[in-house]
Tab-separated table of C-alpha atoms and ligand atoms in Angstrom:
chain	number	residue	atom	x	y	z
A	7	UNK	CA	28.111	10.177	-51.149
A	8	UNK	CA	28.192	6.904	-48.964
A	9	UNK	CA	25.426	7.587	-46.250
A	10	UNK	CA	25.968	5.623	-42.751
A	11	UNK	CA	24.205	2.777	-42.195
A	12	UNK	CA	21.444	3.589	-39.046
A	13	UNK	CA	22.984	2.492	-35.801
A	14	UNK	CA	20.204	-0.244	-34.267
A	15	UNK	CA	20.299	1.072	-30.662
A	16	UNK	CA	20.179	-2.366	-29.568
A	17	UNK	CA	23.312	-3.900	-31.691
A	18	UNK	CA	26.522	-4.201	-29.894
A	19	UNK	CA	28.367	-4.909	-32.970
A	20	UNK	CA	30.202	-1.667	-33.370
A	21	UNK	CA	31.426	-1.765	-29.771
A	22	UNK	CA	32.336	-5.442	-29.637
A	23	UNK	CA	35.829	-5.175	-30.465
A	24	UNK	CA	36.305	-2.468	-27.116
A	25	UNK	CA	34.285	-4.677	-24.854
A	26	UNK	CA	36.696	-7.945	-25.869
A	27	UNK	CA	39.377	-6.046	-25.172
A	28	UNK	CA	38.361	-4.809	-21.998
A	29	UNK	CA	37.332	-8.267	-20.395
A	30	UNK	CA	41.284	-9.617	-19.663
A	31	UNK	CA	40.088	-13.102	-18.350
A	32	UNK	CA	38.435	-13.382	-22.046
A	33	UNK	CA	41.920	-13.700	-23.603
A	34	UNK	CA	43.029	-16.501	-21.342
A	35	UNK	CA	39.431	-18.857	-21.165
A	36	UNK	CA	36.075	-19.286	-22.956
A	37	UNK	CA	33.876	-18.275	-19.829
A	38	UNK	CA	30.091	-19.889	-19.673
A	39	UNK	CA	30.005	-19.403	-16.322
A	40	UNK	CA	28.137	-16.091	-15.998
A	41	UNK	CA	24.984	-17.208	-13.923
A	42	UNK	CA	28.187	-18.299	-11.151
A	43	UNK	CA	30.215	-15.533	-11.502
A	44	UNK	CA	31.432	-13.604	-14.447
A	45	UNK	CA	34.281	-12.071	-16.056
A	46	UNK	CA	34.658	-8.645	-14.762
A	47	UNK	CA	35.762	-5.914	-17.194
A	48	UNK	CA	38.956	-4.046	-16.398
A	49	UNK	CA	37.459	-1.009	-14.764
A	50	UNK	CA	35.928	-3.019	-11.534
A	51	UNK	CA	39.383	-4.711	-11.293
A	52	UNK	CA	40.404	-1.053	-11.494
A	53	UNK	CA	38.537	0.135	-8.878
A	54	UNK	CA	39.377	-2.720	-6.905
A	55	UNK	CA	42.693	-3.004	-6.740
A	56	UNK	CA	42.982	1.097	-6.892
A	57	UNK	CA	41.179	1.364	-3.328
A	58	UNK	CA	43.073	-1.458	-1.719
A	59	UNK	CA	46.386	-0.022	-2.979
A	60	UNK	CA	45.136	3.397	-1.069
A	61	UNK	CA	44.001	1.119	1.868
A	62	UNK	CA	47.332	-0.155	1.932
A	63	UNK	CA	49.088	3.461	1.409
A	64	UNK	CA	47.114	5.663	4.072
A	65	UNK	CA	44.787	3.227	5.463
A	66	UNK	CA	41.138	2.125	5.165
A	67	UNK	CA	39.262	4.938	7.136
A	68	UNK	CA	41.373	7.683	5.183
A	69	UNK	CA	41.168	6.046	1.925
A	70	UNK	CA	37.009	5.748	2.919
A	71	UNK	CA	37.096	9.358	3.853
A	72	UNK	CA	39.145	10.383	0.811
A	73	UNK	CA	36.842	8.189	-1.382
A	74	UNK	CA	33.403	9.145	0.519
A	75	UNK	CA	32.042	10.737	-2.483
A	76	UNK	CA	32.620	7.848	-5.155
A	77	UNK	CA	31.500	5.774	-2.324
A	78	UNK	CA	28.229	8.075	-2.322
A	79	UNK	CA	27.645	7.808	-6.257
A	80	UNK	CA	27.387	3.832	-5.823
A	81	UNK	CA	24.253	4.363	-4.496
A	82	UNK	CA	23.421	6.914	-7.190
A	83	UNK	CA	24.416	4.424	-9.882
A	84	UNK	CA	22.201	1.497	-8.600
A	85	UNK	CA	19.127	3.760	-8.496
A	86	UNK	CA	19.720	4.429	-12.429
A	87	UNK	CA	20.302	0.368	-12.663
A	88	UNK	CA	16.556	0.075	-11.193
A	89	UNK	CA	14.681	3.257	-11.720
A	90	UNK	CA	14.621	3.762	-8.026
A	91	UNK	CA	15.638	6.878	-5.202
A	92	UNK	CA	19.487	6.664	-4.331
A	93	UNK	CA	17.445	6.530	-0.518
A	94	UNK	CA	15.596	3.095	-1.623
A	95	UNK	CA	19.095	1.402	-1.606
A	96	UNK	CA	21.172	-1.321	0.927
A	97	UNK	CA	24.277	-2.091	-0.262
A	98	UNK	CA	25.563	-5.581	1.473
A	99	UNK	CA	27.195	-8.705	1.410
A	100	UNK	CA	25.272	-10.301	-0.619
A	101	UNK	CA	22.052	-11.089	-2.437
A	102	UNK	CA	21.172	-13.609	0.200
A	103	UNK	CA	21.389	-11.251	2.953
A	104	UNK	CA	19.427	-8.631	1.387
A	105	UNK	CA	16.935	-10.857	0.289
A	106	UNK	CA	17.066	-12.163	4.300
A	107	UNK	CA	16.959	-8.601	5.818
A	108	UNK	CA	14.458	-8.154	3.437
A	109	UNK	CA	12.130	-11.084	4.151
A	110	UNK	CA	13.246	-11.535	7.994
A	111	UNK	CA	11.903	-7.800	8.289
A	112	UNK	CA	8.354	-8.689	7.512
A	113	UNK	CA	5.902	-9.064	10.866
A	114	UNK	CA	4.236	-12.434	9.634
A	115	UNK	CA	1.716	-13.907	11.793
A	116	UNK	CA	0.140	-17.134	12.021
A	117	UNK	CA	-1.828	-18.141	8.963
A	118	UNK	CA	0.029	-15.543	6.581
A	119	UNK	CA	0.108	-17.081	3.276
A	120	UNK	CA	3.650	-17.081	1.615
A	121	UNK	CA	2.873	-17.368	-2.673
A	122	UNK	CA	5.976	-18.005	-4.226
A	123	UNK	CA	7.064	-19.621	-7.950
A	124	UNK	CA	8.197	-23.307	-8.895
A	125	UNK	CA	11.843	-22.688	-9.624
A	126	UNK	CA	12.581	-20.707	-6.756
A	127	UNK	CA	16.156	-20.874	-5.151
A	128	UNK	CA	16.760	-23.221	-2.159
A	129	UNK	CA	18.181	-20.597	0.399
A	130	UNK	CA	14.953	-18.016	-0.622
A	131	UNK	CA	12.526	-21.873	0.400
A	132	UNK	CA	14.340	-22.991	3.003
A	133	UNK	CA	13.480	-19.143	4.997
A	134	UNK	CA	9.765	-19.763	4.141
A	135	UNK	CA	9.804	-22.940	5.852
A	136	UNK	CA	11.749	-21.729	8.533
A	137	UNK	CA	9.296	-19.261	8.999
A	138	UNK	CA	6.595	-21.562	8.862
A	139	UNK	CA	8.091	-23.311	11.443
A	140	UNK	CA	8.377	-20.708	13.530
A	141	UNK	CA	5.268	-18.719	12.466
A	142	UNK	CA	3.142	-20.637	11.419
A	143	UNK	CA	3.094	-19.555	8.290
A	144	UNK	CA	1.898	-21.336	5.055
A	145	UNK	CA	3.988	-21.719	1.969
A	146	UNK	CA	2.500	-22.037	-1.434
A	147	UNK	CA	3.875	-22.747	-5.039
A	148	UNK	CA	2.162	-21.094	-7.819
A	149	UNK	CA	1.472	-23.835	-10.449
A	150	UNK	CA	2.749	-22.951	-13.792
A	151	UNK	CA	0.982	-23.712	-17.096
A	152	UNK	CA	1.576	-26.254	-19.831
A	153	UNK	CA	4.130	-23.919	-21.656
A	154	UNK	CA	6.122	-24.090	-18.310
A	155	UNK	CA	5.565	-20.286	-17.081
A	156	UNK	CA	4.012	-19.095	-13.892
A	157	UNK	CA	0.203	-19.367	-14.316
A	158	UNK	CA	-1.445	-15.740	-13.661
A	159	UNK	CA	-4.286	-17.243	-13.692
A	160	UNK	CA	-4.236	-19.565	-10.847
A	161	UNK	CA	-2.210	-16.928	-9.074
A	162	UNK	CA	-4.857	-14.781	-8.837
A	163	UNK	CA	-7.460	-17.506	-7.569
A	164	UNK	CA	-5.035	-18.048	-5.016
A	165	UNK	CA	-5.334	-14.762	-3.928
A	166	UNK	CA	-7.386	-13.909	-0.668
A	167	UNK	CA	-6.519	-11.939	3.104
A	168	UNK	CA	-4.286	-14.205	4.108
A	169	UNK	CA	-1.742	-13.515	1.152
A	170	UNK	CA	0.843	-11.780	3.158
A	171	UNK	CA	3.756	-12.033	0.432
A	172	UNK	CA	4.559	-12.964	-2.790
A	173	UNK	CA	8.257	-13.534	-3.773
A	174	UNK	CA	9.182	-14.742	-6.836
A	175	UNK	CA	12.665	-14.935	-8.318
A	176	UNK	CA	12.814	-13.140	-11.806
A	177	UNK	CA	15.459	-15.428	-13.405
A	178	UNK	CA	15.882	-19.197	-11.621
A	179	UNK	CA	19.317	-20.486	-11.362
A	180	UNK	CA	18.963	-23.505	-12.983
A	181	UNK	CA	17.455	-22.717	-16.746
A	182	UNK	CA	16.760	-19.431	-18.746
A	183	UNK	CA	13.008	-18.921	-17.427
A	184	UNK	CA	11.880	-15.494	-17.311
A	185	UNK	CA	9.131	-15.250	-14.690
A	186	UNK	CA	6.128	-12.019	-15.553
A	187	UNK	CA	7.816	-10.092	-13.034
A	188	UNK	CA	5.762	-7.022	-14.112
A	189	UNK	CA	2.401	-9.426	-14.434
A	190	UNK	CA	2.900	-10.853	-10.768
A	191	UNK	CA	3.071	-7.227	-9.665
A	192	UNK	CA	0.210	-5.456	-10.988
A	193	UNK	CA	-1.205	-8.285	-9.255
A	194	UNK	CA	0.271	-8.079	-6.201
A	195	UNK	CA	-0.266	-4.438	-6.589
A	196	UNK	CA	-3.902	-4.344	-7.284
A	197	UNK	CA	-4.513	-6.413	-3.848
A	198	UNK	CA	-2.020	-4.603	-2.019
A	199	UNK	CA	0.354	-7.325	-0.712
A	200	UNK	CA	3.784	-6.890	-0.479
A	201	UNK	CA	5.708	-8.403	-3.038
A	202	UNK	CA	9.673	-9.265	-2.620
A	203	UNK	CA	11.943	-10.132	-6.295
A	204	UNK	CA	14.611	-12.238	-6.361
A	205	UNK	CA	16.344	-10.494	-9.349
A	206	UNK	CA	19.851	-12.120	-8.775
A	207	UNK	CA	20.273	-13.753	-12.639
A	208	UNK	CA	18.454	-10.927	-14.179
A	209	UNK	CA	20.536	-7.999	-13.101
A	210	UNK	CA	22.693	-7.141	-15.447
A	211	UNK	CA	21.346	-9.380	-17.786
A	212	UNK	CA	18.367	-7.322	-19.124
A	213	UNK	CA	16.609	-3.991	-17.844
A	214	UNK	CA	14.854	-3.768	-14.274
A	215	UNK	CA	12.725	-1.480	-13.396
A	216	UNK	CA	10.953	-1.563	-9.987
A	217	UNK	CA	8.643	0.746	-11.509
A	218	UNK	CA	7.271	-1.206	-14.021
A	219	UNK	CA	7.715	-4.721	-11.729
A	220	UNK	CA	5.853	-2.866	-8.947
A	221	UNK	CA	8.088	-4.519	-6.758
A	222	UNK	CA	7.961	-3.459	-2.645
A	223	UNK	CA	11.439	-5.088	-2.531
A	224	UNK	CA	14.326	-6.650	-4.902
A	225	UNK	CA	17.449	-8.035	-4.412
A	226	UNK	CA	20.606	-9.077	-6.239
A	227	UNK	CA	23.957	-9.688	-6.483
A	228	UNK	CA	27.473	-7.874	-7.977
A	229	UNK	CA	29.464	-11.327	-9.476
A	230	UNK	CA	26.850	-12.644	-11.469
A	231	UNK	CA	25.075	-10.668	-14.907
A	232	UNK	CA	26.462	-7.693	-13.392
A	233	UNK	CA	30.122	-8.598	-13.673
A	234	UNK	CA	30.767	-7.220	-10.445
A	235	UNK	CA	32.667	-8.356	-7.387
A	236	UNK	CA	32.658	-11.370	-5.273
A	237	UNK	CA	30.834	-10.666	-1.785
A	238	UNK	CA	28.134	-7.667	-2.883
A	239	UNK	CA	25.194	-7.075	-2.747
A	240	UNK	CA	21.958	-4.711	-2.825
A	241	UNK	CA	18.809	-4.587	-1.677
A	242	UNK	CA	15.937	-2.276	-3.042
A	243	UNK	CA	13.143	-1.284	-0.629
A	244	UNK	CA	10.346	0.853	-1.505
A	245	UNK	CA	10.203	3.646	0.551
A	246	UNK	CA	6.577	3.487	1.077
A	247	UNK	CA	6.895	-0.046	2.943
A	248	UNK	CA	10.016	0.636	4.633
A	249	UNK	CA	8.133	1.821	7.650
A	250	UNK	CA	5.983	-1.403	8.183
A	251	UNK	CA	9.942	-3.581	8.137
A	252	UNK	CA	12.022	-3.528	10.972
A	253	UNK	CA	15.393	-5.123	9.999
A	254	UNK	CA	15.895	-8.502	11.781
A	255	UNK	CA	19.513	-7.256	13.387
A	256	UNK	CA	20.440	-3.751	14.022
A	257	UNK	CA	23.891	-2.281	14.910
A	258	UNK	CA	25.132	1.418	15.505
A	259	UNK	CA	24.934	2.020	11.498
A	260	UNK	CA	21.295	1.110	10.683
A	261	UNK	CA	20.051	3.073	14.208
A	262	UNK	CA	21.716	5.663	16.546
A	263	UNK	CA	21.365	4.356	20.291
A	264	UNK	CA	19.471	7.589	21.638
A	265	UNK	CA	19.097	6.767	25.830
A	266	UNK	CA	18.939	4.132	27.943
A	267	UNK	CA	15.807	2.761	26.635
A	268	UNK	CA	15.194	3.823	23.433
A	269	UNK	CA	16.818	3.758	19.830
A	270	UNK	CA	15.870	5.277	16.589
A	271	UNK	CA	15.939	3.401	13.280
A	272	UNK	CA	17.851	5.315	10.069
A	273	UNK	CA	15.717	7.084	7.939
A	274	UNK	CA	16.408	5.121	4.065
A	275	UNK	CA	17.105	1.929	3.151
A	276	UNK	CA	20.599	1.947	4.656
A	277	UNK	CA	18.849	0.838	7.797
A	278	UNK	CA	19.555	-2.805	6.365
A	279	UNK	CA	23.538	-2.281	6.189
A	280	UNK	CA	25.301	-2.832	8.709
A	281	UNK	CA	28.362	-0.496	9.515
A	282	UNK	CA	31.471	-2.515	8.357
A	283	UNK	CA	32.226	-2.252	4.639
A	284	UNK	CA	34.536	-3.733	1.694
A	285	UNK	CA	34.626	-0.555	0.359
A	286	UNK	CA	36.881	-1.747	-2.811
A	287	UNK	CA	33.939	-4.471	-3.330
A	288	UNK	CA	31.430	-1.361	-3.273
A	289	UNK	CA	33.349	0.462	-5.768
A	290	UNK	CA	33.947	-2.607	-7.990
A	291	UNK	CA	29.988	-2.680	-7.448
A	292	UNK	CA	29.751	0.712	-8.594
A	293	UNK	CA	31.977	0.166	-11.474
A	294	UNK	CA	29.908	-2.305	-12.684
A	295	UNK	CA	26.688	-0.678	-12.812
A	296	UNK	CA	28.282	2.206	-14.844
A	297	UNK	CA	29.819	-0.019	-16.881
A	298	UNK	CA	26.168	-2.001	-18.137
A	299	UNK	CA	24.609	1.306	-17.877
A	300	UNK	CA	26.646	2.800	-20.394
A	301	UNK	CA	26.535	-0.787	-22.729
A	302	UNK	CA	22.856	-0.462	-22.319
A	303	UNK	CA	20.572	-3.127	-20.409
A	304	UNK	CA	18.662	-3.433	-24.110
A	305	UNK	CA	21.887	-3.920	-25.890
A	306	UNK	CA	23.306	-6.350	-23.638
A	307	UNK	CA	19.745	-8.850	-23.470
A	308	UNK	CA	19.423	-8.187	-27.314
A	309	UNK	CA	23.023	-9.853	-27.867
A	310	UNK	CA	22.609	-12.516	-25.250
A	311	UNK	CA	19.213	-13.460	-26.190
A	312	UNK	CA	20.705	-13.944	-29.408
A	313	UNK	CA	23.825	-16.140	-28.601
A	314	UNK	CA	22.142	-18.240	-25.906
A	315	UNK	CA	19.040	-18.957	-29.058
A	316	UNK	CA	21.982	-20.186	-31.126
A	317	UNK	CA	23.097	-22.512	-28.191
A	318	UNK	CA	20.272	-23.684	-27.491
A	319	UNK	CA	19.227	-24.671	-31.431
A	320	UNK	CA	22.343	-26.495	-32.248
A	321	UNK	CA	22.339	-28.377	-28.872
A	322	UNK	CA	19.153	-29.833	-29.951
A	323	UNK	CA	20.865	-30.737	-32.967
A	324	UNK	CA	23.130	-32.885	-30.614
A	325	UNK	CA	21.391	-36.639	-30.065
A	326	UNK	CA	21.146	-37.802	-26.781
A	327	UNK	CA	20.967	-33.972	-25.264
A	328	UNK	CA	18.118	-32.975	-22.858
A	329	UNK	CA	17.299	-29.297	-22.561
A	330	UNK	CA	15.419	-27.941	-19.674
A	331	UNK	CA	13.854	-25.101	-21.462
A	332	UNK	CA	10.435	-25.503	-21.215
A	333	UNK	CA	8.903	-22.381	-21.902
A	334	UNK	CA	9.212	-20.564	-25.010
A	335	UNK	CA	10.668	-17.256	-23.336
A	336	UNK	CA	14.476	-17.976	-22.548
A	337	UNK	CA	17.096	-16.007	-21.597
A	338	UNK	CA	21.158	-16.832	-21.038
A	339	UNK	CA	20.980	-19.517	-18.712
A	340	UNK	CA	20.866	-22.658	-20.898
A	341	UNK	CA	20.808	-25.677	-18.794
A	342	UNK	CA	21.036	-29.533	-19.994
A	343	UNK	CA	22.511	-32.942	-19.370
A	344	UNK	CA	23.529	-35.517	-22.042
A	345	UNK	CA	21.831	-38.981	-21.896
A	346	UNK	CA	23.295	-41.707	-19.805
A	347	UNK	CA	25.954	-39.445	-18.695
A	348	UNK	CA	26.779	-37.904	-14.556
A	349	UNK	CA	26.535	-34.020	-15.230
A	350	UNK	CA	29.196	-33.786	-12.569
A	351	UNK	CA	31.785	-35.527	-14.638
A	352	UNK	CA	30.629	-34.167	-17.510
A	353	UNK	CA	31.141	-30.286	-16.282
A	354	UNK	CA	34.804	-31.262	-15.133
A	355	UNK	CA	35.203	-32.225	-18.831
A	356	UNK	CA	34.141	-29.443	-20.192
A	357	UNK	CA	36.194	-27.274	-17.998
A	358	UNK	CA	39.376	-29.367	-18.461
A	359	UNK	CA	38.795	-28.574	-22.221
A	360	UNK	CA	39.023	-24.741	-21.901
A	361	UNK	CA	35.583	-24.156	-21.319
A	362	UNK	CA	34.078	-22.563	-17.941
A	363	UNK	CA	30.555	-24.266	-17.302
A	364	UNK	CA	28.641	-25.366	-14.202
A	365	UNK	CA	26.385	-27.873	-12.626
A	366	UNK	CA	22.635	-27.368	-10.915
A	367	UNK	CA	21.716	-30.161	-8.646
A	368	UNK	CA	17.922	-30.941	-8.128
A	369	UNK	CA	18.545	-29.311	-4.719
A	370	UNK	CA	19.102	-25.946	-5.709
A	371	UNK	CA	15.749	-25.535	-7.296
A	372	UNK	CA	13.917	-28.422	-5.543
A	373	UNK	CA	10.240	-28.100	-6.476
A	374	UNK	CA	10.789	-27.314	-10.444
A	375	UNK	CA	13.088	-30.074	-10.215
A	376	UNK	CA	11.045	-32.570	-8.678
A	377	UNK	CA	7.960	-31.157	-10.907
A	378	UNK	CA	10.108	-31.426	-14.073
A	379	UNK	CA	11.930	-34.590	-13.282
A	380	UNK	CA	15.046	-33.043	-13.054
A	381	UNK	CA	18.930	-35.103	-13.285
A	382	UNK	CA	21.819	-32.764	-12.284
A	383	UNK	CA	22.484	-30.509	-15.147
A	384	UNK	CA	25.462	-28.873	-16.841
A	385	UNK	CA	24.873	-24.895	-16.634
A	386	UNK	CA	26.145	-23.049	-19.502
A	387	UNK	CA	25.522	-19.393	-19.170
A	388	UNK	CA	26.257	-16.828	-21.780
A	389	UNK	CA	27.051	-12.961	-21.634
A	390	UNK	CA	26.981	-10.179	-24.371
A	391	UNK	CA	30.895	-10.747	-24.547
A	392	UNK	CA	30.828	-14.093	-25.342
A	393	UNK	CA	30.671	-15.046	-29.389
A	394	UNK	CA	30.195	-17.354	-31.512
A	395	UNK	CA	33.641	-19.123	-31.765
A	396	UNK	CA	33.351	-19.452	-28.188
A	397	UNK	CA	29.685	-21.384	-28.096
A	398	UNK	CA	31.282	-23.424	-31.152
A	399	UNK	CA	33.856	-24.762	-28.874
A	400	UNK	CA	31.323	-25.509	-26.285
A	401	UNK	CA	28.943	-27.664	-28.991
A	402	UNK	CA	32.149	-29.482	-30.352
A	403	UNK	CA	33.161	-30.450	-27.144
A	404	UNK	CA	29.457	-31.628	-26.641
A	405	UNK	CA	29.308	-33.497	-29.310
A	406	UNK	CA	32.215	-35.040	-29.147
A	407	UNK	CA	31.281	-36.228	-25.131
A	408	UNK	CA	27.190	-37.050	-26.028
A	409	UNK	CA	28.834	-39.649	-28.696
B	518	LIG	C1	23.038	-16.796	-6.753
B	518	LIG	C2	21.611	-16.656	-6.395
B	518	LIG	C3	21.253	-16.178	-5.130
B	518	LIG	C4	22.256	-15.912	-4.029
B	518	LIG	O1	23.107	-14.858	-4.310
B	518	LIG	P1	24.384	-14.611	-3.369
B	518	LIG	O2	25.023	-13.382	-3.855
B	518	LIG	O3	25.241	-15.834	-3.529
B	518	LIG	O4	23.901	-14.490	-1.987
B	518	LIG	C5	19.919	-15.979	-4.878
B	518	LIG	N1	18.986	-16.244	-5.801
B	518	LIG	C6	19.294	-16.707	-7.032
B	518	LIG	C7	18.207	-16.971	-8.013
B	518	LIG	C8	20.620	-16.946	-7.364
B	518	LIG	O5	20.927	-17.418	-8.566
């Protein structure tokens, strides 16, 4: 009697085929652009294009009102995403205004020392200096050791008082770095300072857990990992700091006007929405969630783990190809620029040939470039629907432009 072979909970193969199929952008370009925006699967262009058709039909309040309770489960599907309460969620705009809300919310005062990583993003830096500015705050980088990774070590000699925050981002734009997210927090944890994640390139790419981070706060975006829409956003905020944050704008959806003087803040997260909503967006961000949650956040880092590792090796097969991967833990993001050649001109190559990539200027990620001698680099970033035939392209197109 043939006996089935035992399904490794972690191996995608079996549903491969399905997940091809249901990514329609897959059949029409090789996509390595997941760390800008990714393919979305057919059932957030569903849920998309199903709520604006009922916009259109009965208009936007009705279809809101008919819709409030797959509207409601949104918020229900993101807590699964994280490990969090549904009441611990913000759904906005964007990552960059929940990260702002976020960090904009905190009452810094002069001397409060900002900790923060080498490859953090430019808009997350350029708010700690404008808060210096203003605040007189301080803004320090956390070296990281020889093997390229955050440093615990000196982290926690920098740690005194004066440490009001420390805000890292999980996954850097510009390479496949994995900061100790869960490290940094026990950390942060054990001296009690309030500690803010950038998660933006990890969600959807591998399993969060604010839990296990010990994160106060964490934001991220739909279009990236997640495969979500354009123009959405979350925020995560623990519910035991949400008291000691007052959002930096308020309108007559985060807190109910309740006399002439005096107004009341909401109760949950939601104080950091503001009333207006693309509701279709929300659903596609919904949709999205569901849709990783049901691959499985193990299954999905497992497979691109995997394909980005092959990448990676036979670029440095290439001659004349720099990688920025300095540290031996990488995930999807694989980043590089081919000797004596402008990244720029080499990513419109690339993408003339069939093949979605992007650049990272030094300016994104300022002090890891700087540190790390950085040129402008071509971004290739992989997902668990990508394959092999797909990366081959990429490498023979490589080739053929490095000689
Ligand atoms: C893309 C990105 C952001 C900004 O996200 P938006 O949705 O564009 O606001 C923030 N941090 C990191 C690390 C990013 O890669």
């Amino acid at each position: 009697m043939p006996f089935n072979r035992p399904v490794n909970l972690t191996d995608l193969s079996p549903r491969l085929p399905e997940i091809f199929a249901a990514t329609p952008g897959k059949a029409n370009v090789i996509h390595l652009n997941n760390a800008g925006s990714s393919l979305m699967p057919q059932s957030v262009l569903d849920a998309q294009l199903d709520h604006l058709k009922l916009e259109a039909m009965i208009g936007g309040y009705e279809a809101a009102r008919q819709k409030a309770d797959d509207i409601e489960r949104v918020y229900d599907s993101l807590a699964r995403l994280i490990n969090c309460q549904r009441d611990e969620i913000a759904v906005v705009e964007n990552a960059t205004v929940g990260w702002a809300m976020a960090f904009y919310a905190i009452p810094f005062q002069p001397g409060d020392r900002i900790l923060t990583a080498e490859a953090e993003y430019a808009s997350n830096y350029l708010a700690y200096l404008q808060m210096a500015r203003q605040k007189g705050v301080s803004v320090e980088v956390i070296p990281s050791n020889e093997a390229g990774e955050l440093c615990l070590h000196s982290l926690r000699n920098m740690i005194d008082k004066s440490v009001r925050l420390i805000s890292i981002t999980h996954v850097p734009t510009n390479s496949g770095l994995v900061n100790p997210v869960e490290q940094i927090g026990e950390i942060a944890r054990a001296h009690n300072i309030l500690y803010l994640v950038d998660a933006c390139q990890s969600a959807g790419q591998m399993p969060l857990d604010v839990e296990k981070i010990n994160c106060d706060l964490l934001s991220a975006t739909a279009r990236k990992y997640l495969r979500g829409p354009r123009g959405i956003g979350f925020l995560y905020v623990r519910s035991a700091v949400l008291d000691q944050l007052h959002p930096p704008m308020i309108d007559l959806f985060s807190a109910s006007w309740t006399s002439q003087n005096e107004y009341v803040l909401r109760p949950d997260a939601r104080r950091f929405e503001n009333w207006e909503n693309n509701y279709a967006a929300k659903l596609g961000l919904g949709a999205c969630v569901d849709y990783a949650l049901d691959i499985g956040l193990d299954a999905i880092q497992a497979r691109i783990d995997e394909l980005a590792g092959y990448l990676r090796a036979n670029l440095k097969e290439i001659n004349g190809i720099r990688l920025h991967s300095r540290c031996p833990r990488q995930c999807g993001i694989v980043s590089f620029a081919i000797e004596g050649r402008d990244s720029g001109e080499m990513v419109r190559e690339i993408v003339d040939r069939g093949v979605n990539v992007s650049s990272s200027s030094p300016s994104s990620t300022l002090i890891d470039a700087t540190r790390n001698n950085l040129p402008v680099l071509i971004r290739a970033s992989v997902h668990y629907y990508n394959d092999l035939k797909e990366i081959n392209r990429l490498l023979e197109i490589v080739s053929d432009l490095s000689g």
